[in-house]
Amino acid sequence: MSVDSYTNLSAIAIHGGAGTILRANLTDEKERDIRAKLTESLEAGNVVLEAGGSAVDAVQAAVVVMEESPLFNAGKGAVYTHDGSHEQDACLMDGATRNVGAVAAVKRVRNPILLARLVLDQSTHVLLSGEGAETFATTNGMELVDDQSYFDTEFRYQQLQKAIAREKKENKQHTQLDHSDVEDKIGTVGAVAVDRHGNLAAATSTGGMTNKRHGRIGDTPVVGAGTFADNKTCAVSSTGVGEYIMRAMLAYDIAALMEYKNLTLEEAGHIAVMEKFTELGGDGGVIAIDALGNIAMPFNSSGMYRGWMRADGTSEVKIFKE
Amino acid sequence: MSVDSYTNLSAIAIHGGAGTILRANLTDEKERDIRAKLTESLEAGNVVLEAGGSAVDAVQAAVVVMEESPLFNAGKGAVYTHDGSHEQDACLMDGATRNVGAVAAVKRVRNPILLARLVLDQSTHVLLSGEGAETFATTNGMELVDDQSYFDTEFRYQQLQKAIAREKKENKQHTQLDHSDVEDKIGTVGAVAVDRHGNLAAATSTGGMTNKRHGRIGDTPVVGAGTFADNKTCAVSSTGVGEYIMRAMLAYDIAALMEYKNLTLEEAGHIAVMEKFTELGGDGGVIAIDALGNIAMPFNSSGMYRGWMRADGTSEVKIFKE
């Protein structure tokens, strides 16, 4: 899913998470719902771009749509931590300035990407965490949800119960990551865009891993791992097992391959994800876009909810590999 | 301060922070104390290396010495947050495996680098934060300090009072970073080493920024920003203004320049720190080492506490530019 040599056209690409997504496990109804929501997200971003808006505003708008949906592990559909709460991470990066806003482990923020935007705009800090991040939110006029019940969904609650039961049955140390843990975190959302001025931006938002504890922070709020944007190379949003994405510096690695080896977005994405990240043992993928509007969406898992849309009206939404 | 083409010799380099360090502001006594402590840190790391120990063990030993000293902004000498507490970050990366252990915003850990080591060894997660990280510590047998009084020092307390007074006087928004903020955080500590087997490691530990609030997390615990190690390129520990170090992906950028442009450690360090990081507006520096034992210590501030030591007995400790 890459289209080369588009120019002077705005474009947006999104993901709703990568992992073991098999046709057999996805009902027709759920597949239809997911495709519809991905399309709605793309349209929300594209409206901003078509009106001459910025890439930052576009990726934010696209991510908000997915955060508002219970279908993805971000915002409304965020997974449960071990103690039954929700702790979310988000990051937004402006490729024109390389400014970043990121938040980690926030509990009462309906749209974590909007708090990341507030950090980008109003703080000289890059990464705020926990209660401190929420104090920053209220100080700057953002309303928090009264309690976490807004984020409660039966589907995610059952996921937590299953994860806890599995842990007990297997007498598994919580220090071991296994395939089930990975499956329980599918649904991180992200968007990358180029606006008509050639500015890039990337945004990522996630509820993290079902049954997580110990204040675990994943790749999403980490600049260069889960999220990166620089006008001179590309904008990238990652999804998959955060520990490997961080060790691979996955998002920045694509930019570095373009800048230092003069590779195309497609080539750089392939080497970073399909070769280096895979060799490290990582599982997941990225969406990436460059200033010419080229889009690459490499992933090494069986599926990734994803799509793209251009100002010329062309678009595509896909779930499985083919 | 770089020496080329050493081979088959273990070596270690350390820093105790970069910033506006002027001869005029440093008493002879304090300079002597700092030089002595840097030497002690180098020796602690070198003893491990000479005994055939690993680079990971060596950088950890070197950092512990600086954490135990009130002279640096890490461990015992950690700065105060706005509310009068201490919140520390640390990261340790093994260049042989690219495994990482990192902790953010821990309050009752005497040696944060030892908790980072515990995360490296005992958790499949990379980054643990806050109370969750401390629960992980006690679950794994690490004793915490009873309260934060262990970290209290008169010098740092006065720094906090000055920072608060300055903020009030200037009616400054805490969202503005200025030169004084930067000065108040000098003293992050770090170490990089190559052992006789050619394995690399990097470690960084910090109390962050005086008067910090909002759960601000800096570059130290962020893989690729404050800390990075990969046997095939280099090990790096950064110090300076964390927000810029994160946006620059400073530590990984040096590795990427070596891997993708076939630059030497010296060349890559110069471009990443003296050109790219400086153009971005960043203030600070790094220590870096490669598998051949080459050492580079580029910084763009007026000074950086730093030193290196090799198994052949040669060593150097410096504070100012020349």
XYZ file of C-alpha atoms in Angstrom:
644
model
C 0.000 0.000 0.000
C 2.374 2.686 -1.151
C 1.904 5.263 -3.828
C 4.925 7.109 -5.109
C 5.517 10.610 -6.337
C 2.370 12.414 -5.329
C 3.098 16.095 -4.976
C 1.270 19.204 -3.823
C -1.528 17.101 -2.462
C -2.391 16.773 1.179
C -2.788 13.239 2.481
C -3.431 11.372 5.693
C -2.844 7.815 6.843
C -4.091 6.162 10.027
C -3.830 2.937 11.984
C -5.998 1.376 14.636
C -3.447 -1.141 15.863
C -1.465 -4.132 14.589
C -1.354 -7.712 15.825
C -2.772 -11.143 15.169
C -5.866 -10.050 13.315
C -7.339 -13.056 11.556
C -10.378 -13.197 9.323
C -11.619 -16.182 11.315
C -11.706 -14.156 14.532
C -13.437 -11.111 13.127
C -17.213 -11.166 12.632
C -18.585 -9.498 9.526
C -20.324 -6.988 11.746
C -17.189 -6.029 13.650
C -15.172 -5.794 10.454
C -17.837 -3.506 8.991
C -17.835 -1.346 12.133
C -14.062 -1.038 12.129
C -13.906 -0.159 8.438
C -16.607 2.463 8.907
C -14.836 4.031 11.888
C -11.466 4.075 10.100
C -13.155 5.806 7.157
C -14.769 8.333 9.499
C -11.364 9.014 11.066
C -9.744 9.528 7.652
C -12.535 11.877 6.619
C -12.181 13.902 9.833
C -8.509 14.434 9.066
C -9.079 15.036 5.378
C -11.686 17.742 6.037
C -9.057 19.683 7.966
C -6.503 19.239 5.197
C -8.917 20.154 2.401
C -9.777 23.366 4.226
C -6.100 24.280 4.201
C -5.588 23.277 7.833
C -2.358 22.054 9.326
C -1.090 18.497 9.460
C -1.056 18.807 13.276
C -4.763 19.657 13.342
C -5.520 16.885 10.861
C -3.816 14.044 12.748
C -5.396 15.276 15.969
C -8.868 15.240 14.412
C -8.348 11.748 13.011
C -7.128 10.369 16.351
C -9.999 11.962 18.305
C -12.506 10.015 16.182
C -10.819 6.739 17.114
C -10.438 7.748 20.788
C -14.201 8.404 20.889
C -14.932 4.904 19.612
C -14.969 1.799 21.871
C -13.519 -0.187 18.958
C -9.928 0.832 19.637
C -7.600 0.674 22.640
C -7.456 4.432 23.162
C -9.844 6.871 24.825
C -13.290 5.289 25.238
C -12.097 1.760 24.504
C -8.912 1.846 26.582
C -7.937 -1.457 28.159
C -7.892 -2.069 31.926
C -4.784 -2.073 34.082
C -4.266 -4.879 36.594
C -6.073 -2.913 39.313
C -9.084 -2.207 37.099
C -8.276 1.351 36.158
C -7.292 2.907 32.820
C -3.952 4.614 32.194
C -3.427 6.186 28.822
C -0.479 7.553 26.855
C -0.436 9.884 23.850
C 2.010 11.876 21.755
C 1.757 14.522 19.046
C 4.730 15.805 17.040
C 4.923 18.737 14.636
C 7.340 18.033 11.789
C 7.736 21.712 10.933
C 9.247 22.600 14.311
C 10.015 19.174 15.751
C 8.056 20.304 18.795
C 6.452 17.510 20.767
C 3.700 17.138 23.336
C 3.313 13.824 25.153
C 1.506 12.470 28.196
C 1.929 9.188 30.061
C -0.306 7.312 32.501
C -3.192 9.794 32.560
C -6.395 8.460 34.124
C -9.132 11.034 33.714
C -8.504 12.505 30.270
C -11.241 11.704 27.767
C -9.035 12.472 24.757
C -5.378 12.032 25.679
C -4.330 13.346 22.253
C -5.920 16.705 23.117
C -3.849 16.872 26.295
C -0.751 16.022 24.259
C -1.718 18.941 22.000
C -2.014 21.196 25.060
C 1.486 20.155 26.136
C 2.739 20.836 22.599
C 1.183 24.311 22.577
C 1.445 25.436 26.198
C 4.389 23.727 27.852
C 8.095 23.871 27.155
C 8.212 20.348 28.506
C 7.835 17.427 26.156
C 6.531 14.648 28.395
C 4.243 14.987 31.421
C 3.029 12.017 33.442
C 0.356 10.876 35.873
C -1.403 13.256 38.241
C 1.002 16.040 37.304
C -0.157 15.851 33.706
C -3.775 16.069 34.855
C -3.022 19.086 37.038
C -1.475 20.685 33.961
C -4.683 19.858 32.064
C -7.022 21.526 34.555
C -4.693 24.500 35.050
C -4.949 25.059 31.323
C -8.716 24.808 31.210
C -9.208 21.218 30.157
C -12.112 19.443 31.809
C -11.418 15.942 33.119
C -13.962 13.142 33.275
C -15.413 12.856 36.796
C -14.356 9.279 37.221
C -13.055 6.485 35.073
C -16.465 4.942 34.413
C -16.495 6.773 31.070
C -13.799 4.361 29.881
C -15.501 1.202 31.112
C -16.535 -1.258 28.424
C -17.707 -4.830 28.939
C -15.440 -6.156 26.184
C -12.279 -4.755 27.770
C -13.406 -5.827 31.251
C -13.752 -9.412 30.048
C -10.295 -9.117 28.468
C -8.873 -8.184 31.864
C -10.641 -11.074 33.626
C -9.280 -13.482 31.028
C -5.768 -12.078 31.370
C -5.878 -12.394 35.163
C -7.291 -15.930 34.976
C -4.612 -16.926 32.468
C -1.929 -15.473 34.687
C -3.193 -17.442 37.701
C -3.619 -20.668 35.789
C -0.161 -20.533 34.291
C 1.305 -19.218 37.537
C 2.960 -16.824 35.159
C 5.305 -14.176 36.387
C 3.971 -10.807 35.305
C 7.498 -10.140 34.185
C 6.983 -12.468 31.243
C 5.504 -11.102 28.061
C 3.707 -13.674 26.030
C 1.585 -13.795 22.959
C -1.654 -13.293 24.897
C -0.351 -10.089 26.457
C 0.401 -8.818 23.022
C -3.064 -9.678 21.739
C -4.660 -7.858 24.632
C -3.164 -4.575 23.609
C -4.223 -4.421 19.970
C -5.877 -1.169 19.146
C -3.374 1.625 19.650
C -4.419 4.370 17.243
C -2.327 6.785 15.225
C -2.292 9.178 12.312
C 0.294 10.827 10.068
C -0.374 13.582 7.566
C 1.139 16.034 5.135
C -0.714 19.294 4.576
C -0.740 21.373 1.398
C 2.168 23.435 2.730
C 4.324 20.330 2.957
C 4.254 20.219 6.742
C 4.183 16.819 8.416
C 2.744 15.655 11.734
C 2.297 12.403 13.649
C -0.029 11.442 16.502
C -0.436 8.272 18.559
C -2.772 7.377 21.441
C -3.137 4.186 23.468
C -4.523 2.545 26.578
C -1.433 0.370 26.690
C -1.493 -3.268 27.673
C -4.378 -5.131 29.359
C -3.480 -6.125 32.942
C -0.458 -3.804 32.955
C 1.007 -2.687 36.276
C 4.096 -1.161 37.792
C 3.543 2.132 36.004
C 4.623 0.501 32.754
C 5.116 3.122 30.038
C 5.194 1.873 26.455
C 6.485 3.376 23.236
C 3.553 5.663 22.426
C 4.629 8.750 24.437
C 8.305 8.215 23.640
C 9.522 10.518 20.875
C 11.304 8.563 18.164
C 9.826 5.228 19.248
C 6.036 5.442 18.906
C 5.822 8.830 17.262
C 8.110 11.001 15.122
C 7.766 13.799 12.560
C 10.301 15.933 10.726
C 9.445 17.828 7.535
C 12.725 16.903 5.905
C 12.130 13.155 6.184
C 8.798 11.722 7.332
C 6.066 11.404 9.936
C 5.610 8.006 11.609
C 3.211 6.430 14.116
C 4.047 2.955 15.453
C 1.914 0.172 16.883
C 2.864 -3.182 18.343
C 4.908 -4.399 21.286
C 6.165 -1.180 22.868
C 9.243 -2.653 24.488
C 10.643 -3.658 21.106
C 9.541 -0.444 19.419
C 11.504 1.520 22.029
C 14.609 -0.635 21.748
C 14.444 -0.269 17.960
C 13.780 3.503 18.080
C 11.404 2.463 15.336
C 9.826 5.758 14.242
C 13.069 7.719 14.195
C 14.921 4.852 12.540
C 12.852 5.323 9.382
C 13.690 9.044 9.351
C 17.391 8.314 9.950
C 17.491 5.798 7.082
C 15.958 8.402 4.762
C 18.214 11.228 5.901
C 21.495 9.372 6.176
C 21.154 6.756 3.429
C 18.998 8.743 1.024
C 16.443 5.958 0.935
C 12.842 6.481 -0.126
C 10.102 6.267 2.505
C 9.156 2.853 1.150
C 12.723 1.516 1.323
C 13.399 3.001 4.759
C 10.127 1.646 6.145
C 10.880 -1.800 4.793
C 14.379 -1.968 6.284
C 13.363 -0.489 9.651
C 10.240 -2.614 10.159
C 10.560 -5.774 8.047
C 14.290 -6.268 8.600
C 15.735 -4.529 11.686
C 12.664 -4.491 13.947
C 11.772 -8.038 12.954
C 15.310 -9.294 13.607
C 15.194 -7.703 17.065
C 12.093 -9.829 17.756
C 9.566 -7.036 17.451
C 5.949 -7.499 16.443
C 3.904 -4.672 14.930
C 4.092 -2.010 12.279
C 3.971 1.650 11.387
C 2.216 4.130 9.170
C 4.525 6.667 7.553
C 4.212 9.589 5.168
C 6.706 11.967 3.557
C 6.430 15.544 2.329
C 5.623 14.383 -1.207
C 2.652 12.441 0.061
C 4.201 9.021 -0.339
C 2.694 6.596 2.151
C 4.170 3.373 3.544
C 2.480 0.997 5.992
C 4.872 -1.881 6.678
C 3.940 -4.378 9.425
C 5.098 -7.885 10.306
C 2.013 -9.035 12.212
C -0.883 -10.823 10.527
C -2.948 -7.667 10.334
C -3.077 -3.955 10.961
C -6.186 -1.759 10.924
C -5.136 0.965 8.528
C -6.115 3.351 5.792
C -5.192 6.439 3.820
C -6.981 9.264 2.057
C -5.781 11.970 -0.325
C -7.186 15.358 -1.214
C -7.881 14.011 -4.708
C -10.545 11.795 -3.189
C -8.745 8.484 -3.446
C -8.667 6.353 -0.322
C -8.272 2.826 0.948
C -9.037 0.998 4.197
C -7.488 -2.399 4.942
C -7.269 -4.853 7.822
C -5.452 -7.968 6.684
C -2.135 -8.450 4.925
C -3.299 -8.733 1.372
C 39.266 14.441 24.128
C 39.193 11.561 21.719
C 41.725 8.873 21.176
C 41.482 6.791 18.053
C 42.174 3.193 17.260
C 42.523 1.628 20.664
C 41.730 -2.054 20.442
C 41.314 -4.961 22.831
C 41.416 -2.624 25.779
C 38.521 -1.989 28.069
C 37.693 1.640 28.709
C 35.135 3.758 30.516
C 33.993 7.366 30.201
C 31.719 9.281 32.560
C 29.999 12.626 32.927
C 28.597 14.492 35.903
C 26.515 16.976 33.913
C 26.959 19.761 31.362
C 25.952 23.415 31.495
C 27.303 26.867 32.265
C 30.253 25.788 34.341
C 32.613 28.724 34.691
C 35.936 28.832 36.480
C 34.819 32.023 38.227
C 31.851 30.253 39.822
C 33.704 27.186 41.019
C 35.785 27.376 44.213
C 39.101 25.565 44.272
C 37.727 23.301 46.965
C 34.609 22.352 45.031
C 36.629 21.768 41.867
C 38.979 19.509 43.822
C 36.047 17.594 45.323
C 34.425 17.112 41.923
C 37.643 15.958 40.283
C 38.248 13.512 43.131
C 34.740 12.079 42.881
C 34.914 11.739 39.099
C 38.206 9.880 39.506
C 36.664 7.614 42.144
C 33.768 6.880 39.780
C 36.133 6.040 36.911
C 38.149 3.758 39.179
C 35.016 1.973 40.367
C 34.112 1.217 36.760
C 37.656 0.359 35.756
C 38.054 -2.156 38.592
C 35.112 -4.078 37.174
C 36.534 -3.965 33.658
C 40.062 -4.967 34.727
C 38.643 -7.978 36.527
C 37.042 -9.070 33.246
C 33.601 -7.840 34.273
C 30.909 -6.678 31.885
C 30.405 -3.177 30.535
C 26.928 -3.207 32.131
C 28.420 -3.882 35.571
C 31.117 -1.249 34.999
C 28.803 1.630 34.056
C 26.499 0.719 36.927
C 29.404 0.805 39.420
C 30.609 4.156 38.085
C 27.137 5.711 38.309
C 26.516 4.400 41.836
C 29.599 6.301 43.058
C 28.178 9.564 41.680
C 24.664 8.800 42.990
C 26.136 8.330 46.459
C 27.766 11.775 46.332
C 25.888 15.027 47.088
C 27.975 16.739 44.390
C 25.773 15.593 41.513
C 22.088 15.851 40.663
C 21.395 12.130 41.052
C 20.812 9.940 44.087
C 21.965 11.699 47.268
C 22.289 15.121 45.611
C 19.034 15.017 43.621
C 17.333 18.387 43.168
C 13.944 19.256 44.680
C 10.667 19.262 42.784
C 8.295 22.217 43.173
C 6.540 20.549 46.110
C 9.786 19.837 47.940
C 10.139 16.181 47.079
C 12.657 14.344 44.901
C 11.721 12.429 41.726
C 14.464 10.586 39.942
C 14.917 8.946 36.540
C 17.506 6.404 35.406
C 18.265 4.147 32.452
C 20.700 1.337 31.723
C 21.189 -0.231 28.286
C 23.146 -3.334 27.314
C 24.725 -2.950 23.875
C 25.157 -6.704 23.418
C 21.416 -7.437 23.569
C 19.930 -3.946 23.223
C 17.977 -4.749 26.372
C 17.009 -1.748 28.437
C 15.892 -1.052 31.988
C 14.558 2.394 32.864
C 12.641 4.051 35.688
C 10.931 7.445 35.852
C 9.764 9.586 38.768
C 10.828 7.250 41.574
C 10.844 8.842 45.033
C 12.272 6.389 47.529
C 15.040 4.648 45.613
C 18.516 5.398 46.948
C 20.253 4.329 43.746
C 17.877 4.635 40.781
C 20.455 3.029 38.489
C 20.211 -0.180 40.551
C 16.443 -0.218 40.040
C 17.005 0.339 36.310
C 19.309 -2.687 36.446
C 16.582 -4.702 38.175
C 14.160 -3.738 35.385
C 16.791 -4.742 32.813
C 17.315 -8.138 34.472
C 13.877 -9.004 35.849
C 11.201 -7.312 33.745
C 10.217 -7.701 30.138
C 9.121 -4.089 30.340
C 11.545 -1.339 29.461
C 10.221 1.658 31.395
C 8.450 1.640 34.772
C 7.281 4.807 36.509
C 6.290 6.235 39.877
C 4.791 4.115 42.632
C 4.482 1.167 40.265
C 8.244 1.155 39.770
C 8.731 1.200 43.561
C 6.302 -1.690 44.010
C 8.352 -3.569 41.420
C 11.472 -2.740 43.450
C 10.156 -4.105 46.749
C 8.570 -7.141 45.079
C 12.011 -7.959 43.759
C 13.742 -7.536 47.100
C 15.072 -4.006 46.846
C 14.891 -1.989 50.034
C 13.578 1.560 49.700
C 14.654 4.492 51.859
C 12.099 5.099 54.640
C 11.416 8.656 53.597
C 12.936 11.222 51.310
C 15.069 12.873 53.997
C 18.021 10.816 52.738
C 18.038 13.005 49.616
C 17.787 16.330 51.457
C 20.769 18.626 51.058
C 20.978 22.281 52.081
C 22.541 23.289 48.770
C 19.690 21.838 46.680
C 17.074 23.225 49.103
C 18.472 26.717 48.628
C 18.403 26.152 44.859
C 14.678 25.392 45.080
C 13.981 28.496 47.205
C 15.849 30.646 44.684
C 13.979 29.095 41.784
C 10.606 29.686 43.468
C 11.543 33.272 44.392
C 12.706 33.946 40.847
C 9.497 32.522 39.459
C 7.392 34.770 41.717
C 9.452 37.876 41.030
C 9.297 37.441 37.305
C 5.694 36.317 37.462
C 7.005 33.690 35.169
C 4.800 31.005 33.766
C 6.181 27.645 34.767
C 5.671 26.744 31.155
C 8.666 28.842 30.200
C 12.112 27.333 30.268
C 14.825 29.837 30.847
C 18.521 29.815 31.444
C 18.128 29.626 35.228
C 16.041 26.490 34.962
C 18.742 24.949 32.912
C 21.430 25.871 35.425
C 19.418 24.357 38.229
C 19.568 20.936 36.713
C 23.288 20.563 36.112
C 24.600 17.339 37.495
C 22.931 14.471 35.660
C 25.417 11.614 35.789
C 26.248 8.970 33.222
C 28.754 6.367 32.131
C 29.605 4.432 28.975
C 32.028 1.540 28.712
C 33.469 -1.155 26.505
C 34.619 -4.346 28.191
C 37.394 -6.646 27.015
C 34.881 -8.743 25.107
C 33.878 -5.736 23.033
C 30.483 -5.349 24.680
C 29.167 -1.838 25.196
C 26.829 -0.369 27.817
C 25.444 3.032 28.788
C 23.910 4.299 32.036
C 22.357 7.631 33.043
C 20.795 8.843 36.304
C 19.276 12.186 37.269
C 17.124 14.111 39.720
C 15.808 16.128 36.798
C 15.107 19.836 37.009
C 14.884 21.956 40.191
C 11.319 23.152 40.820
C 9.905 20.710 38.276
C 6.240 19.788 38.460
C 3.502 18.198 36.417
C 5.220 14.822 36.413
C 7.744 16.143 33.937
C 9.869 13.339 32.508
C 13.118 14.315 30.831
C 15.407 12.523 28.421
C 17.278 10.328 30.885
C 14.863 7.343 30.989
C 14.036 7.637 27.291
C 15.900 5.080 25.192
C 17.681 6.755 22.285
C 17.486 10.222 23.833
C 19.409 10.167 27.140
C 20.825 6.673 26.877
C 21.688 4.259 24.065
C 24.006 1.298 23.491
C 24.491 -1.088 20.593
C 27.648 -3.157 20.149
C 27.754 -2.525 16.412
C 27.937 1.259 16.801
C 28.391 2.934 20.175
C 27.222 3.574 23.737
C 26.065 7.099 24.607
C 24.897 8.962 27.716
C 23.482 12.489 27.270
C 23.241 15.467 29.598
C 21.672 18.897 29.121
C 18.199 20.211 28.426
C 16.095 17.060 28.212
C 13.364 18.498 26.010
C 15.868 19.169 23.222
C 17.713 15.913 23.746
C 14.416 14.047 23.234
C 13.445 16.022 20.146
C 16.925 15.393 18.714
C 16.916 11.679 19.650
C 20.467 12.618 20.558
C 21.971 9.334 21.750
C 20.533 7.228 18.940
C 21.368 9.873 16.353
C 25.084 9.262 16.909
C 24.580 5.516 16.433
C 22.494 6.110 13.288
C 25.141 8.401 11.787
C 27.771 5.712 12.386
C 25.644 2.868 11.047
C 24.082 4.586 8.055
C 26.837 7.015 6.999
C 29.833 4.947 8.073
C 31.142 7.833 10.143
C 33.611 7.397 12.979
C 32.433 7.934 16.553
C 34.215 11.289 16.584
C 32.593 12.457 13.334
C 29.135 11.212 14.291
C 29.346 12.813 17.737
C 30.400 16.115 16.225
C 27.566 16.226 13.688
C 24.889 15.047 16.141
C 25.873 17.362 19.015
C 27.791 20.336 17.604
C 25.709 20.694 14.435
C 22.221 19.123 14.561
C 21.495 19.384 18.298
C 22.941 22.892 18.433
C 20.884 24.029 15.415
C 17.755 22.687 17.105
C 18.549 24.997 20.045
C 19.788 22.322 22.409
C 22.271 22.894 25.211
C 24.378 20.064 26.610
C 26.563 17.206 25.523
C 27.255 13.498 25.527
C 29.885 10.942 26.346
C 30.250 8.186 23.774
C 32.399 5.120 23.256
C 32.683 2.507 20.514
C 33.739 -1.135 20.494
C 37.341 -0.202 19.626
C 37.556 1.979 22.711
C 37.401 5.281 20.880
C 35.922 7.948 23.113
C 34.173 11.196 22.135
C 32.785 13.820 24.520
C 31.267 16.622 22.439
C 29.305 19.354 24.258
C 28.181 22.867 23.333
C 27.843 24.308 26.835
C 30.680 26.097 28.616
C 31.578 23.053 30.628
C 30.907 19.396 31.290
C 32.162 17.355 34.243
C 33.774 14.409 32.505
C 36.553 11.886 32.391
C 37.794 8.620 30.952
C 40.026 5.767 32.022
C 41.536 2.838 30.139
C 42.785 -0.546 31.274
C 46.303 0.577 30.329
C 46.202 3.024 33.218
C 45.789 6.220 31.224
C 43.039 8.574 32.319
C 41.888 12.166 32.238
C 39.352 14.264 34.167
C 38.160 17.623 32.833
C 35.575 20.261 33.666
C 35.968 23.203 31.297
C 36.164 23.382 27.527
C 39.910 23.421 27.072
